[in-house]
Structures are given as structure tokens and as C-alpha cells.
Coordinates of C-alpha atoms in Angstrom, one line a residue:
M1 CA 0.0 0.0 0.0
S2 CA 1.1 3.5 -0.7
H3 CA 2.0 6.0 2.1
Y4 CA -0.5 8.5 3.3
K5 CA -1.8 11.2 0.9
I6 CA -3.5 14.5 1.5
A7 CA -6.1 15.5 -1.1
P8 CA -7.4 19.0 -0.4
S9 CA -10.9 19.6 -2.0
I10 CA -11.0 22.6 -4.3
L11 CA -14.8 22.8 -3.5
A12 CA -13.7 24.9 -0.5
S13 CA -11.3 27.2 -2.5
D14 CA -11.8 30.6 -4.1
Y15 CA -13.7 29.8 -7.3
A16 CA -12.7 33.1 -8.9
N17 CA -9.0 32.2 -8.6
F18 CA -8.8 28.4 -9.4
E19 CA -5.5 28.6 -11.1
R20 CA -3.9 30.4 -8.1
E21 CA -5.6 28.0 -5.6
I22 CA -4.3 24.9 -7.4
K23 CA -0.8 26.3 -7.5
R24 CA -1.0 27.1 -3.8
L25 CA -1.9 23.4 -3.1
E26 CA 1.0 22.2 -5.1
E27 CA 3.5 24.6 -3.4
A28 CA 2.1 23.5 0.0
G29 CA 2.9 19.9 -0.7
A30 CA -0.6 18.5 -1.3
D31 CA -0.5 15.0 -3.0
Y32 CA -3.8 15.2 -4.9
A33 CA -6.3 17.9 -5.8
H34 CA -9.8 16.5 -4.9
I35 CA -12.3 17.8 -7.4
D36 CA -16.0 17.5 -6.4
I37 CA -18.4 17.3 -9.3
M38 CA -22.0 17.7 -8.3
D39 CA -25.0 17.7 -10.6
G40 CA -27.9 19.0 -8.5
H41 CA -29.6 15.7 -9.0
F42 CA -27.6 12.9 -7.2
V43 CA -26.8 15.6 -4.6
P44 CA -28.7 18.8 -3.9
N45 CA -25.8 21.1 -4.8
I46 CA -24.3 22.0 -8.2
S47 CA -20.5 22.6 -8.4
F48 CA -18.6 22.4 -11.7
G49 CA -18.0 20.1 -14.7
A50 CA -15.2 18.7 -16.9
G51 CA -14.5 22.2 -18.4
V52 CA -13.1 23.3 -15.0
V53 CA -10.9 20.2 -14.9
A54 CA -9.6 20.8 -18.4
A55 CA -8.9 24.4 -17.6
L56 CA -6.9 23.5 -14.5
R57 CA -4.9 20.6 -16.0
P58 CA -2.2 22.7 -17.8
H59 CA -1.5 24.6 -14.5
S60 CA -0.8 21.6 -12.2
K61 CA 1.1 18.4 -12.0
L62 CA -1.0 17.2 -9.0
V63 CA -3.0 14.0 -9.2
F64 CA -6.6 15.1 -10.2
D65 CA -8.9 13.0 -8.0
C66 CA -12.3 13.6 -9.6
H67 CA -15.2 12.7 -7.4
L68 CA -18.4 12.4 -9.5
M69 CA -21.5 13.0 -7.3
V70 CA -23.7 12.6 -10.3
S71 CA -26.5 10.4 -11.5
N72 CA -25.6 8.0 -14.4
P73 CA -21.8 8.7 -14.1
E74 CA -21.1 6.4 -17.1
Q75 CA -22.4 9.2 -19.4
H76 CA -19.6 11.5 -18.2
I77 CA -16.5 9.2 -17.8
E78 CA -15.0 9.8 -21.3
E79 CA -15.4 13.6 -20.9
F80 CA -13.5 13.7 -17.6
A81 CA -10.8 11.3 -18.8
R82 CA -10.2 13.7 -21.8
A83 CA -10.2 16.7 -19.4
G84 CA -7.3 15.2 -17.5
A85 CA -8.7 13.3 -14.6
D86 CA -6.2 10.8 -13.0
I87 CA -8.7 9.1 -10.8
I88 CA -12.5 9.0 -11.3
S89 CA -14.6 8.1 -8.3
I90 CA -18.2 7.1 -8.8
H91 CA -21.0 6.3 -6.4
V92 CA -22.4 2.8 -6.2
E93 CA -25.8 4.4 -5.4
A94 CA -25.7 6.5 -8.7
T95 CA -25.8 3.7 -11.3
P96 CA -27.4 0.3 -11.7
H97 CA -24.3 -0.6 -13.8
I98 CA -21.4 -0.1 -11.3
H99 CA -19.3 -2.9 -12.7
G100 CA -19.6 -1.7 -16.3
A101 CA -19.0 1.9 -15.3
L102 CA -15.8 1.0 -13.4
Q103 CA -14.6 -1.0 -16.4
K104 CA -15.3 2.0 -18.6
I105 CA -13.1 4.2 -16.4
R106 CA -10.3 1.7 -16.6
A107 CA -10.6 1.5 -20.4
T108 CA -10.0 5.3 -20.7
G109 CA -6.7 4.8 -18.9
V110 CA -7.9 6.5 -15.7
K111 CA -7.8 4.8 -12.3
P112 CA -11.3 3.7 -11.2
A113 CA -12.7 4.3 -7.7
V114 CA -16.0 3.5 -6.0
V115 CA -17.7 5.6 -3.4
L116 CA -20.0 4.8 -0.5
N117 CA -22.3 7.2 1.2
P118 CA -22.7 7.0 5.0
G119 CA -26.0 5.0 4.7
T120 CA -24.7 2.5 2.2
S121 CA -23.3 -0.9 3.2
I122 CA -20.0 -2.4 2.2
E123 CA -22.0 -5.4 0.8
S124 CA -23.0 -3.3 -2.2
I125 CA -19.4 -2.9 -3.4
K126 CA -18.0 -6.3 -2.6
P127 CA -18.6 -7.5 -6.2
V128 CA -16.4 -4.7 -7.6
L129 CA -13.6 -4.4 -5.1
H130 CA -11.2 -6.3 -7.4
L131 CA -11.9 -3.6 -10.2
V132 CA -10.9 -0.5 -8.2
D133 CA -7.7 1.3 -7.2
Q134 CA -9.5 3.3 -4.5
V135 CA -12.5 3.1 -2.3
L136 CA -13.9 6.4 -1.1
V137 CA -15.8 6.3 2.2
M138 CA -17.9 9.4 2.7
T139 CA -17.6 10.5 6.3
V140 CA -20.4 13.0 5.8
N141 CA -23.4 12.9 3.5
P142 CA -22.3 14.3 0.2
G143 CA -23.4 17.6 -1.3
F144 CA -22.0 20.3 0.8
G145 CA -18.7 21.2 2.4
G146 CA -18.1 22.1 6.0
Q147 CA -20.1 19.2 7.7
A148 CA -19.1 17.4 10.8
F149 CA -17.3 14.1 10.6
L150 CA -19.5 11.0 11.3
P151 CA -17.4 8.6 13.5
E152 CA -19.5 5.6 12.8
T153 CA -18.3 5.6 9.2
M154 CA -14.9 4.3 10.5
D155 CA -16.5 0.8 10.9
K156 CA -16.6 0.7 7.1
V157 CA -13.0 1.6 6.8
R158 CA -12.1 -1.2 9.3
E159 CA -14.3 -3.6 7.3
L160 CA -12.5 -2.7 4.1
V161 CA -9.1 -3.3 5.7
N162 CA -10.3 -6.8 6.7
L163 CA -11.6 -7.5 3.2
Q164 CA -8.3 -6.5 1.7
K165 CA -6.5 -8.9 3.9
Q166 CA -8.9 -11.8 3.4
N167 CA -9.0 -11.4 -0.4
Q168 CA -5.5 -10.1 -1.1
L169 CA -6.9 -7.0 -2.7
D170 CA -4.9 -3.8 -3.2
F171 CA -6.7 -0.5 -3.1
D172 CA -6.4 2.8 -1.3
I173 CA -9.0 3.8 1.2
E174 CA -10.0 7.4 1.0
V175 CA -12.1 9.4 3.5
D176 CA -13.9 12.6 2.7
G177 CA -15.9 14.9 4.9
G178 CA -15.1 16.7 8.2
I179 CA -11.4 15.9 8.0
D180 CA -9.3 18.2 10.2
D181 CA -6.3 17.9 12.5
H182 CA -8.3 15.8 15.0
T183 CA -10.4 13.5 12.8
I184 CA -7.5 12.7 10.5
A185 CA -5.8 10.7 13.3
V186 CA -9.1 8.8 13.9
A187 CA -9.3 7.9 10.2
K188 CA -5.7 6.9 9.9
E189 CA -6.1 4.6 13.0
A190 CA -9.1 2.9 11.3
G191 CA -7.0 2.2 8.2
A192 CA -7.6 5.1 5.8
T193 CA -4.7 6.1 3.5
I194 CA -6.0 9.1 1.6
F195 CA -7.5 12.1 3.3
V196 CA -9.7 14.7 1.7
A197 CA -9.8 18.0 3.5
G198 CA -11.7 21.1 2.2
S199 CA -12.8 23.7 4.7
Y200 CA -10.1 22.9 7.1
V201 CA -7.3 23.5 4.6
F202 CA -8.8 26.6 2.9
K203 CA -10.1 28.4 6.0
G204 CA -6.6 28.9 7.3
D205 CA -3.1 29.3 5.9
V206 CA -3.1 26.5 3.3
A207 CA 0.6 25.6 3.7
E208 CA 0.4 25.6 7.5
R209 CA -2.8 23.5 7.5
I210 CA -1.4 20.9 5.1
Q211 CA 1.8 20.7 7.2
L212 CA -0.3 20.2 10.3
L213 CA -2.3 17.4 8.7
R214 CA 1.0 15.8 7.6
E215 CA 2.4 16.0 11.1
K216 CA -0.8 14.3 12.5
L217 CA -0.3 11.4 10.1
H218 CA 3.3 10.9 11.3
D219 CA 2.6 11.1 15.0

């Protein structure tokens, strides 16, 4: 398994200055840029689409971790792959064809990931765990930034770690929602390897906040 990675969410950044914001993340030592795509249908909020990803791509060498909170994600995979996504995460709840959709992501040369909402069980993704490079466990209900971390979601992280061991599977476990300098330690303890932080990173000095998160991971 890879070492720990910090993936700040640009959903919490200054939309009028995306280029500057993504460069700030890179300079601050972020590993990934987590890009939240929301369609106003699968989740109540609308954020941005593949055009924003394509516009940012020439300005950053960061891994673009594109989280599609959209209904029927299979309709958008090729567009995001062309835009420069490195990882595309799709929700098991958003499509009746999760297996085929993940295969479609892999076929574009992008790393596939599957996402679980807080109310969705691990059972629903067991049939596709061998297809993914990453499992994203939502630690809040998706749709809006700035929500409080749900500690009960750590049971899922622990369950995924057990499934990896039992079945010799290799995927990163990502957590997203309410991650700050306290909850990151809780998530690491449970077995998470990638940590999405939005509000926490952008509501302070970006470099200092990323550094603090990194320190918590190495305590």
C-alpha cells in the first residue's frame, strides 16, 4: 500500500481564482487535488464540470482526484478522462451498472474508484472491489462542504481493511468529509490512506494546515 496522501478539496477554495488556488496546493505539498463534481440531482448542490478540470490541467502536476457525485456517471466518464482526470470516483448508489461503469473508467486509462455514502453498506461494493484502485468512504453525507465528521463511518474503513487482507486486494481507502487535524488521526487509525480536507485547509493558511495534517499522520 502507498504511504498517506493529502487531497485538499477545491470545493472549499476561491472559485474566482482556481489557477492560483491549485498552485497554492502544489506549493504547499498536497498530493492530490480532490475535485468534487455535483449535478444538483444525485446531490442537492451544483458545483462544476469537466470544463473546469480541463482548464486547470495545464496549470498543475497534482493528481486530479475527480469525485463524481452525479447520476448515471457512465455518461460522463470519457469527458472527464479527456479533461485530464487521473482518478475518477463514482458512487455505487448512482448507477445500476457499477461494474460496467468502473470497467469503462479503466478502459480510458484513468484509475477507477468506487464511493460509499454513510447510509450504504460495504456489501453493495463487494462484487467490484477487485476492479478498483481506490474506495472512497464518505464521512459526511455528500453535497455540501463544512459538515461534521461521522465517527460511525470508521466501521466501514475497518471492514474494508479486513476485506483487503482476506482477499489479497490492493486499493487505497480514501475518506472525505469533516477531516481536520483531529479527525485525520481517527481515520488513519481505522486504516484510511488518503484524506480529503476542504474547509479545514482553505479556511486557514493553506501551507500551514497541510503541514499540520501531515504531522498528525506521522505522530
